[in-house]
Short mmCIF file of C-alpha atoms and ligand atoms in Angstrom, two decimals:
data_model
loop_
_atom_site.label_atom_id
_atom_site.label_comp_id
_atom_site.label_asym_id
_atom_site.label_seq_id
_atom_site.Cartn_x
_atom_site.Cartn_y
_atom_site.Cartn_z
CA MET A 1 -20.17 3.44 30.63
CA THR A 2 -17.56 4.59 32.93
CA ALA A 3 -13.97 3.97 32.65
CA GLU A 4 -14.12 2.34 36.33
CA THR A 5 -16.11 -0.60 34.94
CA LYS A 6 -13.93 -1.44 31.95
CA PRO A 7 -10.83 -3.29 32.22
CA GLU A 8 -7.54 -1.61 32.06
CA LYS A 9 -6.09 -4.10 29.67
CA MET A 10 -7.59 -5.90 26.53
CA ASN A 11 -5.84 -7.40 23.50
CA VAL A 12 -6.51 -5.51 20.60
CA PRO A 13 -4.36 -6.72 17.60
CA LEU A 14 -3.15 -4.58 15.10
CA LEU A 15 -4.50 -7.07 12.56
CA ASP A 16 -5.89 -10.56 13.05
CA LEU A 17 -6.37 -12.22 10.04
CA ARG A 18 -7.82 -15.31 11.71
CA ARG A 19 -10.77 -13.16 12.54
CA GLN A 20 -11.47 -12.67 8.58
CA TRP A 21 -10.90 -16.54 7.35
CA PRO A 22 -14.04 -17.82 9.04
CA GLN A 23 -15.77 -15.49 6.61
CA ILE A 24 -14.62 -16.76 3.33
CA ARG A 25 -13.51 -20.37 4.44
CA GLU A 26 -15.77 -22.63 2.79
CA GLU A 27 -15.89 -20.76 -0.40
CA ALA A 28 -11.88 -20.47 -0.41
CA LEU A 29 -11.59 -24.08 0.33
CA ARG A 30 -13.90 -25.07 -2.35
CA ARG A 31 -11.62 -23.07 -5.21
CA VAL A 32 -8.55 -24.25 -3.44
CA VAL A 33 -9.81 -27.86 -4.07
CA GLN A 34 -10.87 -26.83 -7.69
CA VAL A 35 -7.22 -25.65 -8.28
CA LEU A 36 -5.77 -29.05 -6.76
CA ASP A 37 -8.01 -30.91 -8.86
CA GLU A 38 -7.47 -29.48 -12.27
CA GLN A 39 -3.43 -29.29 -11.14
CA SER A 40 -3.11 -26.07 -13.14
CA CYS A 41 -1.00 -24.57 -10.25
CA VAL A 42 0.70 -21.46 -12.14
CA LEU A 43 -1.52 -19.21 -13.70
CA GLY A 44 -4.27 -20.84 -15.74
CA PRO A 45 -7.83 -20.04 -15.14
CA MET A 46 -8.26 -18.95 -11.82
CA VAL A 47 -5.53 -16.36 -12.11
CA ALA A 48 -7.31 -15.35 -15.56
CA GLU A 49 -10.53 -15.04 -13.50
CA LEU A 50 -8.76 -12.41 -10.94
CA GLU A 51 -7.19 -10.80 -13.71
CA GLN A 52 -10.54 -10.04 -15.35
CA GLU A 53 -12.06 -9.28 -12.05
CA ILE A 54 -9.31 -7.00 -10.64
CA ALA A 55 -9.37 -5.00 -14.17
CA ARG A 56 -12.98 -4.61 -13.75
CA HIS A 57 -12.84 -3.36 -10.23
CA SER A 58 -9.76 -1.03 -11.06
CA GLY A 59 -11.57 0.26 -14.15
CA VAL A 60 -9.14 -0.65 -16.43
CA PRO A 61 -8.87 -3.02 -19.47
CA HIS A 62 -5.60 -5.08 -18.62
CA ALA A 63 -4.65 -6.66 -15.48
CA ILE A 64 -1.86 -9.05 -15.41
CA GLY A 65 -0.85 -10.92 -12.05
CA CYS A 66 3.08 -11.43 -10.51
CA ALA A 67 4.65 -13.14 -7.98
CA SER A 68 4.51 -9.82 -5.39
CA GLY A 69 3.98 -6.00 -5.29
CA THR A 70 7.70 -5.68 -5.43
CA ASP A 71 7.70 -7.35 -8.72
CA ALA A 72 4.90 -5.30 -9.84
CA ILE A 73 6.91 -2.22 -9.44
CA LEU A 74 9.90 -3.86 -11.03
CA LEU A 75 8.26 -5.23 -14.18
CA GLY A 76 6.47 -2.13 -14.22
CA LEU A 77 9.53 0.11 -14.45
CA ARG A 78 10.73 -2.21 -17.12
CA ALA A 79 7.91 -2.12 -19.26
CA LEU A 80 7.92 1.70 -19.33
CA GLY A 81 11.61 1.69 -20.71
CA VAL A 82 13.52 2.46 -17.84
CA GLN A 83 17.21 2.10 -18.78
CA LYS A 84 20.39 1.60 -16.60
CA GLY A 85 20.93 5.01 -14.63
CA GLU A 86 17.62 6.67 -15.73
CA GLU A 87 15.62 8.35 -12.88
CA VAL A 88 12.37 7.68 -10.87
CA VAL A 89 11.08 10.51 -9.19
CA THR A 90 9.29 9.08 -6.06
CA SER A 91 8.48 9.63 -2.10
CA PRO A 92 11.21 8.65 0.17
CA PHE A 93 8.55 7.92 3.30
CA THR A 94 7.21 4.53 2.07
CA PHE A 95 7.86 0.70 2.33
CA PHE A 96 11.61 0.17 1.11
CA ALA A 97 10.30 -2.10 -2.07
CA THR A 98 9.27 1.14 -3.86
CA ALA A 99 13.01 2.16 -3.93
CA GLY A 100 14.47 -1.30 -3.98
CA ALA A 101 12.38 -2.24 -7.12
CA THR A 102 13.46 0.64 -8.68
CA VAL A 103 17.20 -0.16 -8.22
CA ASN A 104 16.78 -3.86 -9.59
CA ALA A 105 15.06 -2.49 -12.46
CA GLY A 106 18.14 -0.38 -13.22
CA GLY A 107 16.83 2.74 -12.42
CA ARG A 108 17.93 5.29 -9.81
CA PRO A 109 15.30 6.77 -7.06
CA VAL A 110 15.21 10.48 -6.99
CA PHE A 111 13.41 11.32 -3.53
CA VAL A 112 10.97 14.31 -3.34
CA ASP A 113 9.51 15.21 0.47
CA ILE A 114 6.22 14.32 1.44
CA GLU A 115 3.10 16.59 1.97
CA PRO A 116 2.43 16.43 5.73
CA ASP A 117 -1.31 16.23 5.60
CA SER A 118 -1.48 13.10 3.73
CA PHE A 119 2.31 11.64 3.75
CA ASN A 120 2.24 11.49 0.08
CA ILE A 121 5.01 12.92 -2.29
CA ASP A 122 4.38 16.75 -2.35
CA ALA A 123 3.32 17.36 -5.97
CA ARG A 124 4.32 21.05 -5.97
CA ARG A 125 8.04 19.86 -5.51
CA ILE A 126 8.49 17.26 -8.07
CA GLU A 127 9.18 19.56 -11.08
CA GLU A 128 12.28 20.83 -9.49
CA ALA A 129 13.59 17.13 -9.07
CA LEU A 130 13.38 16.73 -12.87
CA THR A 131 16.06 16.13 -15.16
CA PRO A 132 16.60 15.21 -19.07
CA ARG A 133 17.44 11.63 -17.31
CA THR A 134 13.79 11.33 -15.67
CA ARG A 135 11.71 8.70 -17.35
CA VAL A 136 9.01 7.87 -14.75
CA ILE A 137 7.19 9.51 -11.52
CA MET A 138 5.98 6.96 -9.28
CA PRO A 139 3.63 8.40 -6.64
CA VAL A 140 3.03 6.17 -3.52
CA HIS A 141 -0.53 6.08 -2.41
CA LEU A 142 0.26 5.33 1.29
CA TYR A 143 -1.90 3.83 3.89
CA GLY A 144 -4.54 3.76 1.62
CA GLN A 145 -5.16 7.34 0.19
CA CYS A 146 -4.34 8.56 -3.19
CA ALA A 147 -1.47 11.15 -4.15
CA ASP A 148 -2.50 14.15 -5.68
CA MET A 149 -2.78 12.48 -9.41
CA ASP A 150 -4.28 15.44 -11.04
CA ALA A 151 -1.09 17.43 -10.46
CA ILE A 152 1.23 14.36 -11.28
CA THR A 153 -0.29 13.25 -14.43
CA ALA A 154 -0.31 16.73 -15.73
CA ILE A 155 3.67 17.25 -15.08
CA ALA A 156 4.18 13.91 -16.56
CA ALA A 157 2.26 14.67 -19.70
CA LYS A 158 3.94 18.20 -19.93
CA ARG A 159 7.29 16.54 -19.93
CA GLY A 160 6.69 13.58 -21.92
CA ILE A 161 7.41 11.07 -19.02
CA SER A 162 5.42 8.16 -17.44
CA VAL A 163 3.68 7.49 -14.17
CA LEU A 164 3.73 4.12 -12.40
CA GLU A 165 1.37 4.14 -9.25
CA ASP A 166 2.74 2.07 -6.11
CA ALA A 167 -0.82 1.51 -5.20
CA ALA A 168 0.40 -1.67 -3.07
CA GLN A 169 -1.55 -0.24 0.09
CA SER A 170 -4.59 1.45 -1.87
CA LEU A 171 -6.56 -1.40 -3.89
CA GLY A 172 -10.07 0.32 -4.04
CA ALA A 173 -8.82 3.92 -2.72
CA GLU A 174 -10.27 6.54 -5.08
CA ASP A 175 -9.18 10.32 -6.43
CA LYS A 176 -12.34 11.94 -7.65
CA GLY A 177 -13.90 8.47 -8.40
CA ARG A 178 -10.89 7.21 -10.28
CA ARG A 179 -9.53 3.74 -8.65
CA ALA A 180 -5.92 3.87 -7.47
CA GLY A 181 -3.86 2.21 -10.16
CA SER A 182 -5.87 3.32 -12.96
CA MET A 183 -4.83 7.07 -13.32
CA GLY A 184 -1.16 6.51 -14.64
CA ASP A 185 0.48 4.26 -16.99
CA ILE A 186 0.51 1.24 -14.96
CA GLY A 187 -0.44 0.30 -11.38
CA ALA A 188 1.25 -2.03 -9.16
CA TYR A 189 -0.79 -4.08 -6.60
CA SER A 190 0.54 -5.93 -3.55
CA PHE A 191 -1.56 -9.10 -2.28
CA TYR A 192 0.87 -9.37 0.74
CA PRO A 193 -1.51 -10.84 3.52
CA SER A 194 -1.58 -7.60 5.39
CA LYS A 195 -2.84 -5.48 2.63
CA ASN A 196 -6.53 -4.83 2.18
CA LEU A 197 -6.64 -7.77 -0.13
CA GLY A 198 -4.24 -10.29 0.76
CA GLY A 199 -3.52 -13.10 -0.22
CA VAL A 200 -2.18 -16.70 1.74
CA GLY A 201 1.43 -15.64 1.03
CA ASP A 202 2.90 -13.44 -1.73
CA GLY A 203 1.33 -12.21 -4.72
CA GLY A 204 0.71 -9.02 -7.06
CA MET A 205 -0.51 -7.58 -9.87
CA MET A 206 -0.26 -4.97 -12.39
CA VAL A 207 -2.82 -2.99 -14.60
CA CYS A 208 -2.94 -0.47 -17.31
CA ARG A 209 -5.20 0.85 -20.16
CA ASP A 210 -2.87 0.44 -23.10
CA ALA A 211 -2.73 -2.91 -24.78
CA ALA A 212 0.78 -2.75 -25.88
CA ILE A 213 2.06 -2.20 -22.41
CA ALA A 214 -0.05 -4.99 -21.02
CA GLU A 215 1.31 -7.36 -23.56
CA ARG A 216 5.28 -6.44 -22.61
CA LEU A 217 4.20 -7.01 -18.90
CA ARG A 218 2.90 -10.25 -19.67
CA THR A 219 6.14 -10.98 -21.56
CA LEU A 220 8.44 -9.77 -18.91
CA ARG A 221 6.95 -12.02 -16.41
CA THR A 222 7.56 -15.26 -18.25
CA HIS A 223 11.34 -14.76 -19.06
CA GLY A 224 10.59 -12.15 -21.98
CA GLY A 225 8.95 -14.48 -24.41
CA LYS A 226 5.68 -14.16 -26.12
CA GLN A 227 6.24 -17.61 -27.75
CA ARG A 228 7.35 -20.18 -25.21
CA TYR A 229 11.25 -20.86 -25.87
CA PHE A 230 11.74 -17.99 -27.97
CA HIS A 231 12.88 -14.87 -26.25
CA ASP A 232 12.83 -11.49 -27.41
CA GLU A 233 14.54 -10.14 -24.26
CA VAL A 234 15.47 -11.29 -20.66
CA GLY A 235 12.94 -11.03 -18.40
CA TRP A 236 11.93 -12.85 -14.89
CA ASN A 237 10.01 -15.70 -13.49
CA SER A 238 7.37 -13.71 -11.84
CA ARG A 239 4.05 -15.63 -11.97
CA LEU A 240 0.99 -15.70 -9.87
CA ASP A 241 0.27 -18.93 -8.25
CA SER A 242 -3.24 -20.32 -8.85
CA LEU A 243 -3.84 -21.02 -5.05
CA GLN A 244 -3.22 -17.45 -4.55
CA ALA A 245 -5.80 -16.55 -6.88
CA ALA A 246 -8.54 -18.81 -5.88
CA VAL A 247 -8.33 -17.22 -2.22
CA LEU A 248 -8.16 -13.56 -3.90
CA VAL A 249 -10.88 -13.93 -6.29
CA VAL A 250 -13.18 -15.18 -2.99
CA LYS A 251 -11.82 -12.37 -1.05
CA LEU A 252 -12.14 -9.76 -3.65
CA ARG A 253 -16.02 -9.86 -3.41
CA HIS A 254 -15.86 -8.60 0.29
CA LEU A 255 -12.92 -6.17 -0.21
CA ASP A 256 -15.50 -2.93 -0.49
CA ALA A 257 -17.57 -3.86 2.58
CA TRP A 258 -14.28 -4.59 4.31
CA SER A 259 -12.90 -1.12 3.18
CA GLU A 260 -16.01 0.42 4.26
CA ALA A 261 -15.73 -0.87 7.88
CA ARG A 262 -12.18 0.51 7.94
CA ARG A 263 -13.68 3.78 7.16
CA ARG A 264 -16.27 3.63 9.79
CA ASN A 265 -13.52 2.55 12.28
CA ALA A 266 -11.65 5.84 11.03
CA ALA A 267 -14.45 7.96 11.33
CA TYR A 268 -14.96 6.72 14.99
CA TYR A 269 -11.28 7.57 15.83
CA ASP A 270 -11.21 10.89 14.00
CA GLU A 271 -14.08 12.03 16.14
CA ALA A 272 -13.37 10.58 19.28
CA LEU A 273 -9.71 11.61 19.28
CA ALA A 274 -10.11 14.98 17.88
CA GLY A 275 -8.45 18.15 19.63
CA ILE A 276 -5.90 16.09 21.83
CA ASP A 277 -3.21 18.39 22.54
CA GLY A 278 0.11 16.51 21.15
CA LEU A 279 -1.97 14.34 18.63
CA ARG A 280 -3.01 14.68 15.26
CA THR A 281 -5.23 12.24 13.55
CA PRO A 282 -4.89 11.31 9.51
CA LYS A 283 -6.56 13.55 7.16
CA ALA A 284 -8.75 12.51 4.50
CA LEU A 285 -8.57 14.97 1.67
CA PRO A 286 -11.36 16.21 -0.22
CA GLY A 287 -12.07 14.28 -3.39
CA LYS A 288 -10.37 11.02 -2.00
CA ARG A 289 -11.73 7.68 -0.84
CA HIS A 290 -9.40 6.95 1.91
CA ILE A 291 -9.39 3.13 2.59
CA TYR A 292 -7.22 3.17 5.69
CA ASN A 293 -4.94 0.28 5.11
CA GLN A 294 -3.27 1.91 7.95
CA TYR A 295 -4.79 4.43 10.61
CA MET A 296 -2.08 6.64 10.97
CA VAL A 297 -1.65 9.17 14.15
CA ARG A 298 1.27 11.22 14.78
CA SER A 299 2.19 12.10 18.17
CA ASP A 300 4.86 14.87 19.62
CA ARG A 301 5.60 11.59 22.21
CA ARG A 302 5.36 8.72 19.88
CA ASP A 303 7.58 6.16 21.44
CA ASP A 304 6.05 6.74 24.99
CA LEU A 305 2.66 6.55 23.33
CA MET A 306 3.34 3.12 21.59
CA LYS A 307 4.86 1.72 25.15
CA PHE A 308 1.92 3.02 27.09
CA LEU A 309 -0.47 1.35 24.47
CA GLY A 310 1.36 -1.68 24.50
CA GLU A 311 1.09 -2.13 28.11
CA ARG A 312 -2.62 -1.86 27.95
CA GLY A 313 -2.55 -4.43 25.34
CA VAL A 314 -3.28 -2.53 22.20
CA GLY A 315 -1.05 -3.44 19.35
CA THR A 316 0.70 -0.59 16.90
CA ALA A 317 3.24 -0.21 14.79
CA ILE A 318 5.73 2.06 13.25
CA TYR A 319 5.64 2.60 9.30
CA TYR A 320 8.43 3.57 8.78
CA PRO A 321 11.09 4.58 10.98
CA LEU A 322 13.63 5.56 8.94
CA SER A 323 13.24 7.52 5.69
CA LEU A 324 14.71 5.84 2.61
CA HIS A 325 17.31 8.52 1.70
CA GLU A 326 18.88 7.82 5.16
CA GLN A 327 18.86 3.97 4.49
CA GLU A 328 22.45 2.70 4.27
CA CYS A 329 22.39 0.88 1.19
CA PHE A 330 21.25 4.30 -0.50
CA ARG A 331 24.19 6.16 0.59
CA ASN A 332 25.60 6.41 -2.78
CA LEU A 333 22.67 8.65 -3.82
CA GLY A 334 24.26 10.96 -1.92
CA TYR A 335 21.44 12.22 0.22
CA VAL A 336 21.94 13.73 3.84
CA ARG A 337 20.29 13.89 6.94
CA GLY A 338 17.73 17.08 7.12
CA GLN A 339 17.46 17.10 3.14
CA PHE A 340 13.49 16.03 3.52
CA PRO A 341 12.51 17.09 6.82
CA GLU A 342 8.74 16.20 6.33
CA SER A 343 9.73 12.70 5.75
CA GLU A 344 11.88 12.62 8.72
CA ARG A 345 9.37 14.19 10.86
CA ALA A 346 6.84 11.88 9.94
CA CYS A 347 9.42 8.80 10.76
CA ARG A 348 9.57 10.38 14.37
CA GLU A 349 5.78 10.95 14.68
CA ASN A 350 3.99 8.29 13.05
CA LEU A 351 1.87 5.40 14.76
CA SER A 352 -0.44 2.99 13.29
CA LEU A 353 -3.56 1.93 15.32
CA PRO A 354 -6.06 -1.00 14.93
CA VAL A 355 -8.33 0.02 12.24
CA HIS A 356 -9.05 -3.89 10.29
CA PRO A 357 -12.56 -4.53 9.71
CA GLU A 358 -13.27 -7.08 12.20
CA LEU A 359 -12.34 -4.71 15.30
CA THR A 360 -15.17 -4.55 17.86
CA GLU A 361 -16.85 -1.71 19.53
CA ALA A 362 -15.41 -2.51 22.62
CA GLU A 363 -12.11 -3.00 21.16
CA ARG A 364 -12.51 0.39 19.65
CA ASP A 365 -13.48 2.35 22.74
CA HIS A 366 -10.56 0.67 24.63
CA VAL A 367 -8.11 2.12 22.11
CA VAL A 368 -9.74 5.39 22.31
CA ARG A 369 -9.69 5.35 26.28
CA SER A 370 -6.07 4.43 26.03
CA VAL A 371 -4.97 7.06 23.95
CA ARG A 372 -6.92 9.81 25.70
CA ALA A 373 -5.47 8.58 29.01
CA PHE A 374 -1.73 8.78 27.87
CA HIS A 375 -2.44 12.37 26.64
CA GLY A 376 -4.41 13.15 29.78
CA ALA A 377 -7.32 13.86 27.93
CA ARG A 378 -10.75 12.82 29.54
C1 PLP B 1 3.73 -3.87 0.59
C2 PLP B 1 4.24 -2.77 -0.32
C3 PLP B 1 4.85 -3.10 -1.47
C4 PLP B 1 5.46 -4.32 -1.90
O1 PLP B 1 4.77 -5.36 -2.14
P1 PLP B 1 5.14 -6.90 -1.86
O2 PLP B 1 3.81 -7.65 -2.33
O3 PLP B 1 5.37 -6.99 -0.42
O4 PLP B 1 6.50 -7.33 -2.51
C5 PLP B 1 5.63 -1.94 -2.29
N1 PLP B 1 5.21 -0.56 -2.09
C6 PLP B 1 4.46 -0.50 -0.79
C7 PLP B 1 4.25 0.93 -0.51
C8 PLP B 1 3.94 -1.31 -0.12
O5 PLP B 1 3.05 -1.10 1.18
#
């Protein structure tokens, strides 16, 4: 297999959900029709079934569906008692929703720089960010790999503060055999279509071990009332649609196999892209089961590499181009450029390569050949 016999260009999408759909089409449609025949379109038995299955998959007793991953964080913070102006310690290198939901919950995001190997919050720097107003530590398990949960839960226990895991990208990831979302007080999942378990629209779920917190979350998602039309507090309308649940219960049965396929693709890249000057492959840390929602390389010429790959048909993306402490809307938090150098560097260097389960061998090879060609490696 020499380079000459292969086409220069091949379309390799970063993600193509049309390839996944035929695998579940028949059963998903059957479930969708069931919901429509029953006309139980919001919550209902299909959502209850999904909640049970997700709870089991995560190894926790309670799961509560809601309208999105963003809402899972928002309701989660409220259930943990975050009051106006109280601080939530989190990563500045994450999807916007982590901090956006914090503000909408009434909290104030306090950022702690990331650890460069994992892109996750640097647990060694958390203590210096804590104040008497800190209410929650919210690690983000970015790209499919868990943050250092032993260190984080130990700090939280010592200080009597809560932990909410933003596990939106990490349903099924593990830290020492424990599932992402199951290690803190609450775990938040997203079913946005591009996540490892994606619906056909928006959806989310919260998981927890404590029955009282579960009850609070159920209340908050339906306008703060335990009993219909009687409200103990003001909550939200954030429920999971039964149609989403119908598709998600079917997909959940494939999730672990799909994650394994992502892991195989990642292992292939790890080997084929090792030792290239100016390029770093992502690190899977010991004791963690990385499920590669993204396969994130670092390049010292990221923008040029992205352009080069685009010309060869390889789909890539930058997650994320601007650290949250530099966002216009957070100017009032008082952070300045240079304050979180690792997060800022990650914003300049990160590039996501196609790693989805439906990737073919020929596509994988094309990605590898293209990256190597750019870096002048043979
Ligand atoms: C996707 C995502 C969210 C938000 O989930 P939605 O379902 O899109 O609201 C939150 N945090 C992280 C890290 C995410 O990747």
